[in-house]
Amino acid sequence: MMNVLITGASSGFGEAMARRFVKEGHRVIAAARRCDRLLALQADLGPALLPVVLDVTDKASIKAMLAGLPAEWTPVDVLVNNAGLALGVAPAQKALLSDWETMIDTNVRGLVTLTHALLPGMVARGRGTIVNIGSTAGETPYPGGNVYGATKAFVEQFTRNLRADLVGAGVRATNVAPGLCGGTEFSQVRLHGDAAAAAKVYEGTTPLSADDIAESVYWVASLPPHVNVNQLELMPVCQGYGPFSLVRQPAG
């Protein structure tokens, strides 16, 4: 049985992952800001899920959460850095600086702060798995992706550099990078609560689901301990790569 810490566990990918790990007999520390949702999840899944309030952008919150874990819920065997968000689709010259700052604080600073707190213990024990939730946006730029894509590129490169530092330590690190994924709050948050606009993102498609991502993360974490999946990129079959954009000037 593994102790699994999942951030952003109150909805979407995080909730689906919590359900998947508990179903397989593991204990899940479900961390998020929305305590009411975590308590509802615990009521559904039972004592194998421990709800903890956490704001990954707040170092004091991270420290207090880890210090408050019951002894039987430590050490953490699997850390899933799932908390993250996109805000806005405007081109860089029109984007809100506050949106950029929030994405950096959550997707980058929060992820590295929690990783930094748990990694020494994993190395000391000679085992552990870190799964970072990246995005295809970390590899493939698109209009309006600007800082969101940059934060996910950081996640990918940080994960690869963890692998470089952890060779021989028995600790694994994986970047799971989904493409178009529906059934979560992602697009509604990105579009600042515009539910109609968020729904249009998925019109006429069969996107990935939160359960698809949960299955992928569970597979990564449950492989034999000598196997490290460095990068796992997923897309629905309705999504693919497009051509480079080209602006042609009229002759004369």
mmCIF file of N, CA, C and O in Angstrom, residues 6-9 13-14 17 31-33 54-57 80-85 103 105-108 110-111 114 131 133 152 155:
data_model
loop_
_atom_site.group_PDB
_atom_site.id
_atom_site.type_symbol
_atom_site.label_atom_id
_atom_site.label_comp_id
_atom_site.label_asym_id
_atom_site.label_seq_id
_atom_site.Cartn_x
_atom_site.Cartn_y
_atom_site.Cartn_z
ATOM 1 N N ILE A 6 -1.936 14.040 -3.442
ATOM 2 C CA ILE A 6 -2.407 14.633 -4.691
ATOM 3 C C ILE A 6 -2.853 16.061 -4.411
ATOM 4 O O ILE A 6 -3.727 16.297 -3.573
ATOM 5 N N THR A 7 -2.261 17.022 -5.093
ATOM 6 C CA THR A 7 -2.699 18.411 -4.961
ATOM 7 C C THR A 7 -3.805 18.689 -5.975
ATOM 8 O O THR A 7 -3.952 18.004 -6.981
ATOM 9 N N GLY A 8 -4.589 19.709 -5.689
ATOM 10 C CA GLY A 8 -5.714 20.014 -6.565
ATOM 11 C C GLY A 8 -6.713 18.876 -6.620
ATOM 12 O O GLY A 8 -7.290 18.572 -7.667
ATOM 13 N N ALA A 9 -6.962 18.242 -5.470
ATOM 14 C CA ALA A 9 -7.736 16.991 -5.436
ATOM 15 C C ALA A 9 -9.227 17.197 -5.273
ATOM 16 O O ALA A 9 -9.972 16.223 -5.178
ATOM 17 N N PHE A 13 -8.990 16.352 -12.581
ATOM 18 C CA PHE A 13 -7.959 15.313 -12.583
ATOM 19 C C PHE A 13 -7.694 14.808 -11.168
ATOM 20 O O PHE A 13 -7.557 13.613 -10.937
ATOM 21 N N GLY A 14 -7.555 15.745 -10.226
ATOM 22 C CA GLY A 14 -7.181 15.362 -8.871
ATOM 23 C C GLY A 14 -8.202 14.463 -8.215
ATOM 24 O O GLY A 14 -7.852 13.453 -7.595
ATOM 25 N N MET A 17 -8.042 11.024 -9.851
ATOM 26 C CA MET A 17 -6.866 10.277 -9.411
ATOM 27 C C MET A 17 -7.054 9.743 -7.995
ATOM 28 O O MET A 17 -6.667 8.611 -7.688
ATOM 29 N N ALA A 31 -5.345 16.988 -1.205
ATOM 30 C CA ALA A 31 -5.032 18.356 -0.808
ATOM 31 C C ALA A 31 -5.648 19.354 -1.783
ATOM 32 O O ALA A 31 -5.533 19.199 -3.000
ATOM 33 N N ALA A 32 -6.290 20.370 -1.244
ATOM 34 C CA ALA A 32 -6.877 21.426 -2.069
ATOM 35 C C ALA A 32 -7.322 22.552 -1.152
ATOM 36 O O ALA A 32 -7.301 22.432 0.079
ATOM 37 N N ARG A 33 -7.771 23.656 -1.747
ATOM 38 C CA ARG A 33 -8.239 24.791 -0.955
ATOM 39 C C ARG A 33 -9.693 24.618 -0.515
ATOM 40 O O ARG A 33 -10.085 25.133 0.516
ATOM 41 N N LEU A 54 -4.953 22.941 1.560
ATOM 42 C CA LEU A 54 -3.631 23.356 1.084
ATOM 43 C C LEU A 54 -3.767 24.397 -0.011
ATOM 44 O O LEU A 54 -4.535 24.226 -0.962
ATOM 45 N N ASP A 55 -3.005 25.456 0.119
ATOM 46 C CA ASP A 55 -2.824 26.441 -0.945
ATOM 47 C C ASP A 55 -1.371 26.345 -1.382
ATOM 48 O O ASP A 55 -0.471 26.740 -0.643
ATOM 49 N N VAL A 56 -1.136 25.788 -2.556
ATOM 50 C CA VAL A 56 0.250 25.531 -2.979
ATOM 51 C C VAL A 56 1.038 26.809 -3.213
ATOM 52 O O VAL A 56 2.272 26.771 -3.306
ATOM 53 N N THR A 57 0.346 27.946 -3.338
ATOM 54 C CA THR A 57 1.059 29.209 -3.540
ATOM 55 C C THR A 57 1.549 29.819 -2.232
ATOM 56 O O THR A 57 2.212 30.846 -2.241
ATOM 57 N N VAL A 80 1.776 13.663 -6.472
ATOM 58 C CA VAL A 80 1.228 14.083 -7.759
ATOM 59 C C VAL A 80 1.009 15.589 -7.703
ATOM 60 O O VAL A 80 0.096 16.074 -7.025
ATOM 61 N N ASN A 81 1.854 16.318 -8.398
ATOM 62 C CA ASN A 81 1.731 17.778 -8.478
ATOM 63 C C ASN A 81 0.711 18.112 -9.557
ATOM 64 O O ASN A 81 1.045 18.351 -10.722
ATOM 65 N N ASN A 82 -0.548 18.112 -9.144
ATOM 66 C CA ASN A 82 -1.648 18.303 -10.083
ATOM 67 C C ASN A 82 -2.217 19.715 -10.046
ATOM 68 O O ASN A 82 -2.767 20.185 -11.047
ATOM 69 N N ALA A 83 -2.103 20.414 -8.932
ATOM 70 C CA ALA A 83 -2.676 21.760 -8.819
ATOM 71 C C ALA A 83 -2.084 22.664 -9.889
ATOM 72 O O ALA A 83 -0.869 22.768 -10.036
ATOM 73 N N GLY A 84 -2.942 23.299 -10.644
ATOM 74 C CA GLY A 84 -2.490 24.177 -11.712
ATOM 75 C C GLY A 84 -3.683 24.757 -12.439
ATOM 76 O O GLY A 84 -4.819 24.307 -12.264
ATOM 77 N N LEU A 85 -3.424 25.766 -13.262
ATOM 78 C CA LEU A 85 -4.515 26.403 -13.979
ATOM 79 C C LEU A 85 -3.994 27.222 -15.139
ATOM 80 O O LEU A 85 -2.798 27.543 -15.206
ATOM 81 N N MET A 103 -0.629 32.177 -12.599
ATOM 82 C CA MET A 103 -0.200 30.921 -13.230
ATOM 83 C C MET A 103 1.215 30.543 -12.811
ATOM 84 O O MET A 103 1.496 29.372 -12.528
ATOM 85 N N ASP A 105 2.749 31.468 -10.010
ATOM 86 C CA ASP A 105 2.733 31.119 -8.590
ATOM 87 C C ASP A 105 2.208 29.704 -8.364
ATOM 88 O O ASP A 105 2.710 28.981 -7.495
ATOM 89 N N THR A 106 1.195 29.301 -9.126
ATOM 90 C CA THR A 106 0.583 27.993 -8.925
ATOM 91 C C THR A 106 1.323 26.898 -9.673
ATOM 92 O O THR A 106 1.731 25.886 -9.078
ATOM 93 N N ASN A 107 1.501 27.085 -10.969
ATOM 94 C CA ASN A 107 2.034 26.023 -11.832
ATOM 95 C C ASN A 107 3.528 25.792 -11.649
ATOM 96 O O ASN A 107 4.019 24.685 -11.914
ATOM 97 N N VAL A 108 4.237 26.820 -11.215
ATOM 98 C CA VAL A 108 5.694 26.717 -11.075
ATOM 99 C C VAL A 108 6.118 26.765 -9.606
ATOM 100 O O VAL A 108 6.638 25.787 -9.074
ATOM 101 N N GLY A 110 4.444 26.780 -6.744
ATOM 102 C CA GLY A 110 3.805 25.805 -5.875
ATOM 103 C C GLY A 110 4.341 24.411 -6.089
ATOM 104 O O GLY A 110 4.626 23.678 -5.131
ATOM 105 N N LEU A 111 4.511 24.042 -7.344
ATOM 106 C CA LEU A 111 5.015 22.712 -7.683
ATOM 107 C C LEU A 111 6.420 22.494 -7.145
ATOM 108 O O LEU A 111 6.713 21.464 -6.534
ATOM 109 N N LEU A 114 6.575 22.304 -3.074
ATOM 110 C CA LEU A 114 6.149 21.040 -2.490
ATOM 111 C C LEU A 114 7.131 19.926 -2.836
ATOM 112 O O LEU A 114 7.451 19.079 -1.988
ATOM 113 N N VAL A 131 5.010 12.657 -9.823
ATOM 114 C CA VAL A 131 4.319 12.811 -11.102
ATOM 115 C C VAL A 131 3.884 14.262 -11.217
ATOM 116 O O VAL A 131 3.104 14.752 -10.394
ATOM 117 N N ILE A 133 1.965 17.128 -13.459
ATOM 118 C CA ILE A 133 0.984 17.250 -14.530
ATOM 119 C C ILE A 133 1.347 18.456 -15.384
ATOM 120 O O ILE A 133 1.216 19.612 -14.961
ATOM 121 N N LYS A 152 4.158 25.294 -18.345
ATOM 122 C CA LYS A 152 4.152 23.853 -18.579
ATOM 123 C C LYS A 152 5.459 23.394 -19.236
ATOM 124 O O LYS A 152 5.882 22.248 -19.044
ATOM 125 N N VAL A 155 7.584 22.867 -16.324
ATOM 126 C CA VAL A 155 7.284 21.588 -15.668
ATOM 127 C C VAL A 155 7.999 20.447 -16.383
ATOM 128 O O VAL A 155 8.593 19.568 -15.743
#
